[in-house]
Every structure is written in C-alpha cells, then in structure tokens.
Coordinates of C-alpha atoms and ligand atoms in Angstrom, one line a residue:
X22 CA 6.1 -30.5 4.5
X23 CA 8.7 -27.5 5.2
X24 CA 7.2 -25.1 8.3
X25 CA 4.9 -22.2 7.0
X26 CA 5.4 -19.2 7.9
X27 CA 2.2 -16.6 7.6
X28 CA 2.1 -13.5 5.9
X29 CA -0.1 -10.7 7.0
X30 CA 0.1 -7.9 4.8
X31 CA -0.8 -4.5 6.5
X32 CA -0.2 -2.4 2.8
X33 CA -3.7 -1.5 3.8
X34 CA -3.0 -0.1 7.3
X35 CA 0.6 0.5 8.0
X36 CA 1.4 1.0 4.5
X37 CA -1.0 3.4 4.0
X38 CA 0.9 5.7 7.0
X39 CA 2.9 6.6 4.3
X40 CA 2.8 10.1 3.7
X41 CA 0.5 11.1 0.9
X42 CA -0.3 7.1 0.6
X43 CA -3.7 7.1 1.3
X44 CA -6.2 5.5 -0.5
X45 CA -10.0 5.6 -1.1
X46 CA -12.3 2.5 -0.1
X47 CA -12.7 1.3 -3.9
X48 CA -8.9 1.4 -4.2
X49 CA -8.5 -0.7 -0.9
X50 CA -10.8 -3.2 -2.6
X51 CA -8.8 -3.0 -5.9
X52 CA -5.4 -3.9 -3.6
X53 CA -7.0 -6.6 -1.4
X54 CA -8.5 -8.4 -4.4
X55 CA -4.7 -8.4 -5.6
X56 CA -3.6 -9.7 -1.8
X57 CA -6.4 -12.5 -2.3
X58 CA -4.8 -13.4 -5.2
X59 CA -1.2 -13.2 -3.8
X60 CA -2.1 -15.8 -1.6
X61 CA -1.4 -13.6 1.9
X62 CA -3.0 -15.4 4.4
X63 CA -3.9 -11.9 6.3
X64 CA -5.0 -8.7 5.5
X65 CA -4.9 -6.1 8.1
X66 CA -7.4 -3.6 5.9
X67 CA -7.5 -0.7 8.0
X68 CA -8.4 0.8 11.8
X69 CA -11.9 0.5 11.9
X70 CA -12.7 3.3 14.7
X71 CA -10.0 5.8 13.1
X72 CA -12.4 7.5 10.6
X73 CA -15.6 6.3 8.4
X74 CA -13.6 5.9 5.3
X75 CA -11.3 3.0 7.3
X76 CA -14.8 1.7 9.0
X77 CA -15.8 1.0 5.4
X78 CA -12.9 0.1 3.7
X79 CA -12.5 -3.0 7.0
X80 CA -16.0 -3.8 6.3
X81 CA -16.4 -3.8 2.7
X82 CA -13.2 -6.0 2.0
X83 CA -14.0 -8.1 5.3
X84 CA -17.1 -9.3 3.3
X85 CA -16.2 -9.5 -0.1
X86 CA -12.7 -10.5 -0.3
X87 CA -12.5 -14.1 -0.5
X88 CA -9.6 -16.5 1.1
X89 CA -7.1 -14.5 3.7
X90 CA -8.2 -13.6 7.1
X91 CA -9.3 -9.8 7.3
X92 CA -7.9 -8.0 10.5
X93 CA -8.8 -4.7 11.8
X94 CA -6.8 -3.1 14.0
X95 CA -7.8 -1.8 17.4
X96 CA -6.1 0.5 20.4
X97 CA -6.9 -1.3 23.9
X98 CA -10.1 0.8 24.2
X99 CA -13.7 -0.7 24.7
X100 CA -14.9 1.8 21.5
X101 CA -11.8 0.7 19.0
X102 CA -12.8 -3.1 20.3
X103 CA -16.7 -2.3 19.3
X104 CA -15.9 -0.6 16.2
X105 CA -13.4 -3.3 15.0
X106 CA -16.3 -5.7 15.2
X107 CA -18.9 -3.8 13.8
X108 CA -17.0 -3.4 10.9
X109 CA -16.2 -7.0 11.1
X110 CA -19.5 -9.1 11.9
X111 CA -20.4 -11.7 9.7
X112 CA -17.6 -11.8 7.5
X113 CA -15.7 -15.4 7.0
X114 CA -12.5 -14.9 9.2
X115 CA -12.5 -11.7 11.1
X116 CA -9.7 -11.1 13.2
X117 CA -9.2 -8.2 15.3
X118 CA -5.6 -6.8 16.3
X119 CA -5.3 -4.8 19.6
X120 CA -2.3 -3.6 20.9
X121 CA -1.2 -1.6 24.2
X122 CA 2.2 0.1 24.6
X123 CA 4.9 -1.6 27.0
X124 CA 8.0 0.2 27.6
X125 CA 8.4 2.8 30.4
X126 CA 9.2 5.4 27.4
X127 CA 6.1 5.2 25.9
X128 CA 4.0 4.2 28.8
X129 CA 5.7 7.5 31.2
X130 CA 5.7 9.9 28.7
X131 CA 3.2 9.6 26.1
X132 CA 0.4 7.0 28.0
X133 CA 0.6 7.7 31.7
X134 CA 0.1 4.5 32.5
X135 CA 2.1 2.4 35.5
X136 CA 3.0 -1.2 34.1
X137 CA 0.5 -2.7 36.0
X138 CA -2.3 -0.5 34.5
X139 CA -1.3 -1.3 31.0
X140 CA -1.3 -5.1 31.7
X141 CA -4.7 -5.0 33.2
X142 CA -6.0 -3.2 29.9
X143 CA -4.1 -5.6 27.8
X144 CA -6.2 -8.4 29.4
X145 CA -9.3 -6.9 29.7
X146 CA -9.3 -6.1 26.0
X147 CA -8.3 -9.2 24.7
X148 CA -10.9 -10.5 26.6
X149 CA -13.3 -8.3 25.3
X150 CA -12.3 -9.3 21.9
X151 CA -12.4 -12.6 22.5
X152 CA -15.9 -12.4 23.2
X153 CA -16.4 -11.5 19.2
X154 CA -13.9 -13.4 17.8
X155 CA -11.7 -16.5 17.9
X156 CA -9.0 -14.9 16.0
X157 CA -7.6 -12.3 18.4
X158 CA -4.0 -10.8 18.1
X159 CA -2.2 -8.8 20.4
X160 CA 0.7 -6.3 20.3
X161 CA 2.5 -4.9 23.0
X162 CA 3.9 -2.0 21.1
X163 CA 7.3 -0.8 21.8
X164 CA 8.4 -4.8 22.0
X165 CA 12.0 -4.2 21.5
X166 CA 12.4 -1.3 24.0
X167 CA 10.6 -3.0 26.8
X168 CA 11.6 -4.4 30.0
X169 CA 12.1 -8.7 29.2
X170 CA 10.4 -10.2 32.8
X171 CA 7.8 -7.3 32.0
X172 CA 7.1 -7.9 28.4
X173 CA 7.0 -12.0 29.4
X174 CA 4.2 -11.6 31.8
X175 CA 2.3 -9.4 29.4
X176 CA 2.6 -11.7 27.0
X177 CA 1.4 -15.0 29.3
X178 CA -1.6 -12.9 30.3
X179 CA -2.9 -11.9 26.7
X180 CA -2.3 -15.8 25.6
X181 CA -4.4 -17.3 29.1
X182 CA -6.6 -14.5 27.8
X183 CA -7.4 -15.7 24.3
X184 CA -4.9 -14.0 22.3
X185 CA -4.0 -16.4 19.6
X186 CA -1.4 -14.7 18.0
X187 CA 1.5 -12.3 19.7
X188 CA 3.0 -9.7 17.4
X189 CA 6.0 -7.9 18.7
X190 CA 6.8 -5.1 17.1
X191 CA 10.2 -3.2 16.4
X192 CA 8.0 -0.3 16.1
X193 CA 10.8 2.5 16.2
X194 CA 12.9 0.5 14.1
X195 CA 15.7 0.0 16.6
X196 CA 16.6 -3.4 16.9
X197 CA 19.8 -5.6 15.5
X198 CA 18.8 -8.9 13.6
X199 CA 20.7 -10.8 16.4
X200 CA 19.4 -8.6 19.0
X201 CA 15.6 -9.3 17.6
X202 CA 16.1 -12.9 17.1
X203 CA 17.6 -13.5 20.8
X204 CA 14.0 -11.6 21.6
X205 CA 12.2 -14.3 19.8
X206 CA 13.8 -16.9 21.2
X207 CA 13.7 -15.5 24.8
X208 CA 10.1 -15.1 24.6
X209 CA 9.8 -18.8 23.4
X210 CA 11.8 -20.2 26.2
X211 CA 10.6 -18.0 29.3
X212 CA 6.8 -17.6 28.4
X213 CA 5.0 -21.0 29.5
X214 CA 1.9 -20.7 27.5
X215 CA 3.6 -19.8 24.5
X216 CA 3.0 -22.9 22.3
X217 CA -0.6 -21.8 22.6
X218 CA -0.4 -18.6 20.1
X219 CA 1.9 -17.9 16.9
X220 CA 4.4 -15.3 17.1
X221 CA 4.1 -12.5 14.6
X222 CA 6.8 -9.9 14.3
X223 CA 6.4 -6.3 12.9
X224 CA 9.7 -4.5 11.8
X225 CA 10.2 -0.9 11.0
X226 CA 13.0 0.0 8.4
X227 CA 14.5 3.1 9.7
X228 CA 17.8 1.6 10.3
X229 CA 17.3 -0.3 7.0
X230 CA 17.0 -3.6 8.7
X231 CA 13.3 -4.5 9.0
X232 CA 13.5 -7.8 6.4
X233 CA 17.1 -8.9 8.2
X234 CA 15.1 -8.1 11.6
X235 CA 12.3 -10.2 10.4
X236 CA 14.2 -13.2 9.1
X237 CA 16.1 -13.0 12.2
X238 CA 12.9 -13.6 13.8
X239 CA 11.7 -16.2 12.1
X240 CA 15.1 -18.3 12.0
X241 CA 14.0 -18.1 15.7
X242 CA 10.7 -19.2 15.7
X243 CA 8.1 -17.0 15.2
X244 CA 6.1 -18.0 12.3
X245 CA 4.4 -14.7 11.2
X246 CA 5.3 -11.8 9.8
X247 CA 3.9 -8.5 9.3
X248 CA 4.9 -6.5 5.7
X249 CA 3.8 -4.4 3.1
X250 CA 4.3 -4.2 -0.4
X251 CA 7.2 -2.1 -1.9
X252 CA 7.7 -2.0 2.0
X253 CA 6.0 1.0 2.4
X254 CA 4.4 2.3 5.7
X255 CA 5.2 5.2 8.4
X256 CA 8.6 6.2 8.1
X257 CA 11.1 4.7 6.4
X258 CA 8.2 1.6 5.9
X259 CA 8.2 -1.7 7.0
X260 CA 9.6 -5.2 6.3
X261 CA 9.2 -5.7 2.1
X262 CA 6.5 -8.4 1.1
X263 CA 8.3 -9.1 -1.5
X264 CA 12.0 -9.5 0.0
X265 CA 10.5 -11.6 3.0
X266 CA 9.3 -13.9 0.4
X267 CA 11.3 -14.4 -2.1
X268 CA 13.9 -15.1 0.7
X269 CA 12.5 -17.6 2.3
X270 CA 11.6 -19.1 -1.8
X271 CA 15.4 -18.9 -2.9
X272 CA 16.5 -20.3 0.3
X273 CA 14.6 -23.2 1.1
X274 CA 17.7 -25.2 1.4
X275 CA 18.9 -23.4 4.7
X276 CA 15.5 -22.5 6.4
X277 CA 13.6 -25.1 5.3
X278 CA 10.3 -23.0 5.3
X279 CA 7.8 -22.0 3.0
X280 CA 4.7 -19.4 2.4
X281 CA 1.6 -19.6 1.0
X282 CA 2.0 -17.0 -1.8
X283 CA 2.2 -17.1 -5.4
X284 CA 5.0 -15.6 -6.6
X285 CA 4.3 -14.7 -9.8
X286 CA 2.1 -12.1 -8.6
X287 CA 4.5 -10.1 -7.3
X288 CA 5.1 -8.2 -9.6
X289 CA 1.7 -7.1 -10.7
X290 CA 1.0 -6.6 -6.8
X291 CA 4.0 -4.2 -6.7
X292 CA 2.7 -2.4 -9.6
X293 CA -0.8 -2.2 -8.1
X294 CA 0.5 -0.6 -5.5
X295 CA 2.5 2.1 -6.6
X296 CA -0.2 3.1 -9.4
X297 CA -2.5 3.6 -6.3
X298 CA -0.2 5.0 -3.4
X299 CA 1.9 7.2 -6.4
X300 CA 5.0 6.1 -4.7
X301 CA 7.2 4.9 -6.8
X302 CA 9.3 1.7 -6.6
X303 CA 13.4 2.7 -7.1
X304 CA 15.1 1.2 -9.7
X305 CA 17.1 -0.6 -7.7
X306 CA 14.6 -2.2 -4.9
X307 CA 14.9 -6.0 -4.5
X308 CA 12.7 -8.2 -6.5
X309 CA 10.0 -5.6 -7.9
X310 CA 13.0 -2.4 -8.8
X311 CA 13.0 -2.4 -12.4
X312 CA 16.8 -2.9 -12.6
X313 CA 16.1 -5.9 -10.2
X314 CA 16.9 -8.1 -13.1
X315 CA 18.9 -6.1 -15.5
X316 CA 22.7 -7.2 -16.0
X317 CA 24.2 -4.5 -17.3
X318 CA 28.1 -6.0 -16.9
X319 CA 29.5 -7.7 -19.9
X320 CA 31.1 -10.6 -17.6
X321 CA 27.4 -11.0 -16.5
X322 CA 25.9 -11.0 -19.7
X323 CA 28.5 -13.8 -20.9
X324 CA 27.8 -15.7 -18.1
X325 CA 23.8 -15.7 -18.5
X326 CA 23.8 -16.3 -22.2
X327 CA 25.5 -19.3 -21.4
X328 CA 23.7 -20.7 -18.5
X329 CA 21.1 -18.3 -16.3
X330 CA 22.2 -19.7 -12.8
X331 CA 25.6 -18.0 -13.2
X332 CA 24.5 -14.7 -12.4
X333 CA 20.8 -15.1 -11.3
X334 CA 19.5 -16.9 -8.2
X335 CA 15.9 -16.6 -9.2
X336 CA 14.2 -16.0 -12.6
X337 CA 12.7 -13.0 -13.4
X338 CA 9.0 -14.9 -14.2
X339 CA 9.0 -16.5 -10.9
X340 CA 8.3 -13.0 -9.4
X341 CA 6.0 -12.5 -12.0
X342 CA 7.7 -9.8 -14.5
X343 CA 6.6 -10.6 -18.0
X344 CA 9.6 -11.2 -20.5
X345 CA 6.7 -11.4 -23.6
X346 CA 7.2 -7.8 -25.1
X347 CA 4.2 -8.8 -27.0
X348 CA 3.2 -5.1 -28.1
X349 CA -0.3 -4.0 -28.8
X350 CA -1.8 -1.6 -31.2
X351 CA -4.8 -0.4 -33.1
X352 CA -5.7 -3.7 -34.6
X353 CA -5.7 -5.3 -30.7
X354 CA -8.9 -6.4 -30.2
X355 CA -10.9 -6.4 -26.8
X356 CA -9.6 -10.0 -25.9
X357 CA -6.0 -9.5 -26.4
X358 CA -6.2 -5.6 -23.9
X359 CA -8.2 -7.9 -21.6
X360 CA -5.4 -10.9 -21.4
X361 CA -2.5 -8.0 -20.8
X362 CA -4.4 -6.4 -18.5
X363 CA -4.7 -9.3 -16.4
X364 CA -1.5 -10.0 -16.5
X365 CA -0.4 -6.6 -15.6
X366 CA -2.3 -7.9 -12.4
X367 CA -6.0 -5.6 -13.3
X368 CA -9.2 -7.9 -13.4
X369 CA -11.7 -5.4 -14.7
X370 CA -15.4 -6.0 -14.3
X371 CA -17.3 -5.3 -18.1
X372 CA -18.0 -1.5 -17.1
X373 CA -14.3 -0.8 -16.6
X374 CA -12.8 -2.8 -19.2
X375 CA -15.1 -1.1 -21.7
X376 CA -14.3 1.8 -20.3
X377 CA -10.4 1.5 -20.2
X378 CA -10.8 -0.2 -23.3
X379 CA -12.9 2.7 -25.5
X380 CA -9.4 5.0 -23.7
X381 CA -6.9 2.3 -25.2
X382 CA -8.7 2.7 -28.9
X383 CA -8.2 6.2 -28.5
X384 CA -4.4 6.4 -27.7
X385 CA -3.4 3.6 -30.1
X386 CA -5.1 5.7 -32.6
X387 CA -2.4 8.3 -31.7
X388 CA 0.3 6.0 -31.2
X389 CA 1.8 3.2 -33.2
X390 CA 2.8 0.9 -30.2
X391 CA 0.8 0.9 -26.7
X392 CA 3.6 -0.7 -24.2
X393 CA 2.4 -2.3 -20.9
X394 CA 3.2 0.7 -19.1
X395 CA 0.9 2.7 -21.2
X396 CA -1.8 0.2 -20.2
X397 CA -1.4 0.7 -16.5
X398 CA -1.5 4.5 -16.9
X399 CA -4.8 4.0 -18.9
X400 CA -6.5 1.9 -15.6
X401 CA -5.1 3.7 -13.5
X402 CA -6.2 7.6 -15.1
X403 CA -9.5 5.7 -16.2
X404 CA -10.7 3.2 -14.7
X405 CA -9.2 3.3 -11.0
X406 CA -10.8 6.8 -9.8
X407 CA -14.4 6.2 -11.3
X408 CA -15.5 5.6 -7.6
X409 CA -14.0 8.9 -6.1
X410 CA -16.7 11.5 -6.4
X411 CA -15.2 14.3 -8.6
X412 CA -16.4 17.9 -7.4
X413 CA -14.0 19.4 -9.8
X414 CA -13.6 18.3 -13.8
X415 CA -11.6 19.5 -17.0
X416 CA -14.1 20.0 -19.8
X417 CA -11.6 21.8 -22.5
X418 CA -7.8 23.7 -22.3
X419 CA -6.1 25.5 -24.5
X420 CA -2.7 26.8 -24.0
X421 CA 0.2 28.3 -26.1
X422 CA 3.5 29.2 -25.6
X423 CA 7.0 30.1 -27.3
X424 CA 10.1 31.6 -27.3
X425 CA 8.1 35.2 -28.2
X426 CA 5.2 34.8 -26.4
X427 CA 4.0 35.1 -22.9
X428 CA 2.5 31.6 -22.0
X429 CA -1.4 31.7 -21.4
X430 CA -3.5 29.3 -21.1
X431 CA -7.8 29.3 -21.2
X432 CA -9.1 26.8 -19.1
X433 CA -12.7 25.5 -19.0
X434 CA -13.9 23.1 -15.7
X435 CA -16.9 21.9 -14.1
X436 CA -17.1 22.7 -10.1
X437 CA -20.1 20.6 -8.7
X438 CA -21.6 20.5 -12.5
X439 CA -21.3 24.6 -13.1
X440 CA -19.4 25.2 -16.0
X441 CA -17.0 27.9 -15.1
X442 CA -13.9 29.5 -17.9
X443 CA -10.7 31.2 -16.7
X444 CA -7.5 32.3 -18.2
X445 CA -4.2 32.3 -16.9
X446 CA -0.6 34.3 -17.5
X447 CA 2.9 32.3 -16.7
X448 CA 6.3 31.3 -16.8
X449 CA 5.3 28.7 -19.0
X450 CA 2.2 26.7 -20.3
X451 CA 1.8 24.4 -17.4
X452 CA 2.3 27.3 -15.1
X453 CA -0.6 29.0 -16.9
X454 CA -2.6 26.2 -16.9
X455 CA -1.8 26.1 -12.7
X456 CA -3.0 29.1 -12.1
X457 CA -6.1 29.2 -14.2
X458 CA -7.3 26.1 -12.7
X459 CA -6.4 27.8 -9.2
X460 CA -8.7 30.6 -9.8
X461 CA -11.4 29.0 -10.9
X462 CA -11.3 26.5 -7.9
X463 CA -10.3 29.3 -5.8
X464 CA -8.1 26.5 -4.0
X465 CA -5.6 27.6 -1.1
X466 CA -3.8 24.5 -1.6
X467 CA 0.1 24.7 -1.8
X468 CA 2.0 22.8 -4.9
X469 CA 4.8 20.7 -3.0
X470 CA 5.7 18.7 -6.0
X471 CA 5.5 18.7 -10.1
X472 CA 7.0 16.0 -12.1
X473 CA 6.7 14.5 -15.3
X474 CA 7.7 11.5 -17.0
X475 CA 7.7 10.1 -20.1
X476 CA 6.0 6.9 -19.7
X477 CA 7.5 4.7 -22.4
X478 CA 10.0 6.0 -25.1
X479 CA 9.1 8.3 -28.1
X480 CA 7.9 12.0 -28.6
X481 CA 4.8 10.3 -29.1
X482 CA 4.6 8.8 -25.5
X483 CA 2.6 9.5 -23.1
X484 CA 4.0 12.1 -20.4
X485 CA 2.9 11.0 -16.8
X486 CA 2.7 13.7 -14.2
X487 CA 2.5 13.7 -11.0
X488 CA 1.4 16.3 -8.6
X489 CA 1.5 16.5 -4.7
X490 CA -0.6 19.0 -3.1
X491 CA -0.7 20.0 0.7
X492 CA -3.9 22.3 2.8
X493 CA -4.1 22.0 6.2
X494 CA -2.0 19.1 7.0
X495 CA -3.5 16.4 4.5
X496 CA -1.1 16.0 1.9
X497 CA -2.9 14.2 -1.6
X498 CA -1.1 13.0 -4.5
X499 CA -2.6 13.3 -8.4
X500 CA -2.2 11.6 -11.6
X501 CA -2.8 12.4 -15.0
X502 CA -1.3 10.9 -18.1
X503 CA -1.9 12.0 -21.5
X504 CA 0.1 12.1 -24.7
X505 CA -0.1 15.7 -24.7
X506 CA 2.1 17.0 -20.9
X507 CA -0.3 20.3 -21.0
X508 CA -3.5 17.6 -20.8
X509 CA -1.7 15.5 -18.3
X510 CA -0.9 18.5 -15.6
X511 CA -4.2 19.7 -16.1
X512 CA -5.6 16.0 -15.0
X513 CA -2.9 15.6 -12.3
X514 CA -3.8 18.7 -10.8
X515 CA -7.6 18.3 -11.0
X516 CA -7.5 14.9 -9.8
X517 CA -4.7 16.2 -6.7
X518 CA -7.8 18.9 -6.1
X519 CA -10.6 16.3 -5.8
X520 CA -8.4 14.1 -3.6
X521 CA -8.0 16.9 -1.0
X522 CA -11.8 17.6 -1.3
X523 CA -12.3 14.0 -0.3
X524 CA -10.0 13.6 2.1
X525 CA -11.3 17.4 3.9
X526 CA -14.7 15.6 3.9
X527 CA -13.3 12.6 5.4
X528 CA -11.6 14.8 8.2
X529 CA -14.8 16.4 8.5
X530 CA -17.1 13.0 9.2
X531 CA -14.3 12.2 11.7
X532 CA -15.2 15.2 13.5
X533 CA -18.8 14.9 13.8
Ligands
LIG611 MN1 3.9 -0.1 12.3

C-alpha cells in the first residue's frame, strides 16, 4: 500500500481570511458536510476563542460532522486552549492546533518574547492541551524564517510534550520548493524524537509557490498537508486542495503516495465553495477553472478524438465535472432536480429541497432550459441563506428607464417586519433602485463593487449579481440572481445589507 499522505483542509479557517470570505455557521456546516464527503481526513473549522460565531461554527460541525478529525485552532494562551476545548468536548475526534511564533522577526517586533520565553509557552500549552486531548498539533509559526538549531529544539520539546503532529508553516509565503524540502528533511534528520509525530506543512502562495512548496515537502517526508479549496485564504491563499491532490493521483508512478479523498467530488466541493465565499474560481485555475479541460487547439482536438491520453493526463470525471448536459425543464419532476442537485455536490434536507424546488418550478416556467448553473444559483439565492437572520427584505420594485426618461425606481422593503416604501432618481434603473433601498435602510455602507453576469446563455438567463459592500472595516459580499438584472441587484444588495448587519452583531458579541 503506497504511503498516505493526510489532508487537513483549513477552507474553514485560513480560507476564510480571505477578504470578504466569511461565512455564517450554517454555511460552515453546508462546506464541512461537503469535506466529509471529500474524504479530508481534517478539518480545521474555525478559532474557537476568536468570536462566538467561530465558537459555534467549531462546535456545531465538531459534533455533527461525521468521519474527518475536527481541529480548532488555538494561540499559545491558557483561554484560546480552554475555549478550543469547550467548543470541542465530546465530539468523536477533536484535535486542537496551537501554535507560537519562532523567528526573531516576529518574536522582537510584534511578540516581545526572548526565544527561551516562547519555547517555555510552547510546552506549557501543548501540555495543557494534552490534558484534553490526544490529538494535539503544534505550529511554530514563522517556520521558514526561523533560526534551524532553534526551531529543532522547539520542535523536540512540543513532541516530548505530546504534540502529535508538527506543522511548519511558510506563513509569509517565502520559501523555495528546494529550500522548503531541505527544511523537511533537516528537521527529520536533526530532531531525535521526530518519528513520534507526523509532519504537517502549511504553505502561503504569495510567491505563487505554495503547492510546489508543499510537494516539495512531502517528497521529503512530511506526510501532511495543510490546503484550502480553490486555494483560498489570507493573501494570495494557500496550497490548492485540489492541485495537491490531483498531483499526487496523476503521479503515483514517481511518488508512490496516495490520499484519502474522492476525487470526483472535487469539483462540486470547488463549486460549494465559491457559491458560499463569492470568490470566484478563474477560468484558468488547475483542476476546478472551467477552461481546466477545454482544448481549444485544433492539433489538440485531433489528437483527443482519436485517443484522450494524447492531450489529457487525467479525465475530466475523475475530478468530478459532469460531461451529462442532461438539461432540465418544466416537465422535470422532483426526483430528477433532486439527483442533479446532488450531483452538483447539494444534499438538501426535505425543507430545502422543497423549497429550492417550488423556486426551480418557477424559473423553468420562465425559461425553456434550466442549466446546472442555473440550479446552483437557485440553492444558493434560496436555500443557502434561510439560516441568516434577515433584518432587511424586498417585498415589491418597480423601476423604469429609457433613452427619454430619467430612471426611477419605487422600492417597497421590510426592516425588522415594518413595511417601509421609497423612491429613487438615477443614472440608470439599478442606480435608482441603489439609492432607494439606501434610504429606506438609511445604510452608511460604501458600494466597492457591482457586477453582473449572465449565468447561462440567452436573453432569457438569469443575470447573477454580485455586490460587495464595506462599513467600518467588515467588508460583506451579496448575491442575488433573478431572470430579471433589476430583481437581482435589488436581492444582491439586500442580502450584502443583512450580511453586514450580521457580521456588526458578530463584532459586537466579540466585544462584550
Ligand atoms: Mn495561514
């Protein structure tokens, strides 16, 4: 049996440091349900102690997700320790991840901390951790950048501690594969106790080289790694789940190693994902980019019609991308929306399939074919912001607009379940439509970002419009789809507002 290497997925955590990214608890749930069935074999879910919503979301998918270890992360503090567990205790497989910075750059400047000091906490925490928990994993953060006898010893003292797995992380995204992978194996052959723990690696992508950092790694021995999907996370992200996969899949024959993840849902994972998160996959991204399989040369095509391994080293269905263009329409019934949908990667419970299906009826009413794409924009306007509680909501709009008219737009909405009417004057309709929903909500919010797509071809399609908002520092991204684009910027906007409201009260429990 070929070596495994683990995958811990911190989409949840890292991933969602992306700006705008975050994600409410029932959305968390939604993605680690799609991780459980991805096969990960760890899910960092969130940093228990840094807010309520991240104390719940640990907790909640600590207890209900079934199969991968569920990790909290945790500074090298006595409180982030206690709150890791709390969130943690009772579930099947906690693990808790603490982590301490090592290099005199971060330790002089931003932790005043001697080296000595910061190895002493190191211990004590693990220790501390330990006492909760078999599965404990340490980071000395700042890996690459930190002194080699120095980050040795650290690392023999968190192992004799109980640390059972050591994650060094490229955090600044600074290291050269063969740089990294001389790390690796330096820490294998000067730390004694090392055969004790697992080594985890956790690469940043600023230079572009966190998958080549991490392979690097584990062509070297260590035998975790830390990724997100779509490789998203602070920054310029982290290693791609996908990439690190699929790599060590297509070559087997040189590293001889193997995961435990099921490829075909891929795909639907990196969907998932960026319905959720709004950030988009480009076109172009390995494995899950829609062009990832697209061979547009006629030399290509020649070659593939006559035998697929010409031009393509893995199949398009082994990630998971469906080649069916089965199409769906009116006469679909319940069973056939509930199969796509599933394999769009969406397992609804009855509630939410009725309700996405009763929105389905509705638009293939409207338009002759409903395209897979169109379904995800239905569960993802429908069904996947039932949970968030909605202070604002559209109740009716009209607007007009023309090449002789000044663009208004009347706009009816419910704030905290009073019904309240405005009208608004613009450049165009969806400006009008802006600014009436702006007075009504009375919101000081700044527009960063409008855009709109058409979701599928057709002037029948649906238009899918995004909308990021920034007050304050938090920065919230909104959805709306809708066949009509007037509709759709109203729901992108309204949902951008209630985001913001949420994530204010969020801030606000923090503070308390
Ligand atoms: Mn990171």
């Amino acid at each position: 049996m070929a070596d495994k290497v683990r995958i811990f997925d911190t989409t949840l955590r890292d991933g969602e440091q992306s700006p705008g990214a975050s994600m409410n608890v029932e959305e968390k749930l939604r993605v680690a349900g799609q991780l459980a069935r991805l096969g990960v074999d760890v899910i960092e879910a969130g940093f228990a102690f840094s807010s309520p919503g991240d104390f719940e979301a640990v907790r909640r998918i600590a207890h209900e997700i079934e199969g991968p270890v569920v990790c909290s992360l945790a500074r090298a503090k006595p409180e982030d320790i206690e709150a890791a567990w709390n969130a943690l205790k009772g579930a099947p497989r906690p693990r808790i991840h603490t982590f301490i910075s090592t290099s005199d750059i971060h330790l002089g400047y931003q932790f005043r901390l001697t080296r000595e000091e910061a190895l002493e906490r190191a211990v004590e925490m693990v220790r501390m951790a330990k006492g909760y928990v078999d599965d404990v994993e340490f980071s000395p953060m700042d890996a690459s950048r930190t002194e080699l006898a120095y980050l040795y010893e650290v690392i023999e003292a968190v192992i004799e501690a109980g640390a059972t797995t050591v994650n060094i992380p490229d955090t600044v995204g600074y290291a050269l594969p063969q740089q990294f992978g001389e790390l690796i194996k330096g820490i294998r052959d000067n730390v004694p106790n090392i055969d004790r723990a697992v080594i985890s690696v956790h690469c940043h992508n600023d230079l572009g080289l966190a998958v080549a950092n991490s392979l690097s790694a584990v062509i070297n021995g260590a035998r975790q790694v830390e990724c997100t999907v779509n490789g998203i996370g602070e920054r310029a992200g982290n290693a791609s789940l996908e990439e690190i996969v699929m790599i060590i899949k297509t070559r087997k024959d040189l590293l001889g190693l193997d995961t435990s993840v099921v490829t075909e849902q891929l795909y639907p994972t990196s969907r998932l994902v960026s319905g959720i998160t709004g950030i988009m996959v480009q076109p172009n991204k390995a494995i899950v980019g829609d062009n990832a399989f697209a061979h547009e040369s006629g030399i290509h095509q020649d070659g593939l019609l006559k035998e697929k391994t010409t031009y393509e080293i893995m199949s398009p269905e082994s990630v998971g991308l469906q080649q069916s263009t089965l199409v769906l329409g009116k006469h679909s019934g319940r069973h056939a929306f509930k199969t796509r949908l599933k394999e769009l990667g969406y397992e609804l419970g009855d509630d939410e399939l009725n309700k996405a299906f009763e929105r389905f009826k509705r638009l293939a009413d409207k338009k002759k074919e409903v395209f897979d794409e169109d379904i995800e924009a239905i569960v993802q306007d429908e069904v996947l912001r039932i949970e968030m509680p909605d202070k604002y909501r559209l109740v009716k709009l009209s607007a007009s607009s023309g090449t002789e008219v000044q663009p208004r737009a009347v706009v009816e909405m419910e704030v905290d379940g009073k019904v309240l009417e405005e009208e608004g004057v613009g450049d165009g309709p969806v400006d009008a439509v802006f600014k009436a929903i702006s007075s009504i909500t009375g919101t000081k919010s700044r527009l960063l970002r409008y855009s709109v797509s058409a979701i599928t071809g057709g002037t029948d399609a649906q238009g899918e419009v995004s909308v990021r908002l920034e007050e304050d520092g938090h920065v919230v991204l909104g959805r709306g789809a809708h066949t009509d684009i007037i509709v759709a910027s109203a729901k992108a906007y309204i949902n951008a507002l209630n985001r913001l409201e949420y994530k204010k009260q969020e801030t606000r429990e923090r503070l308390v």
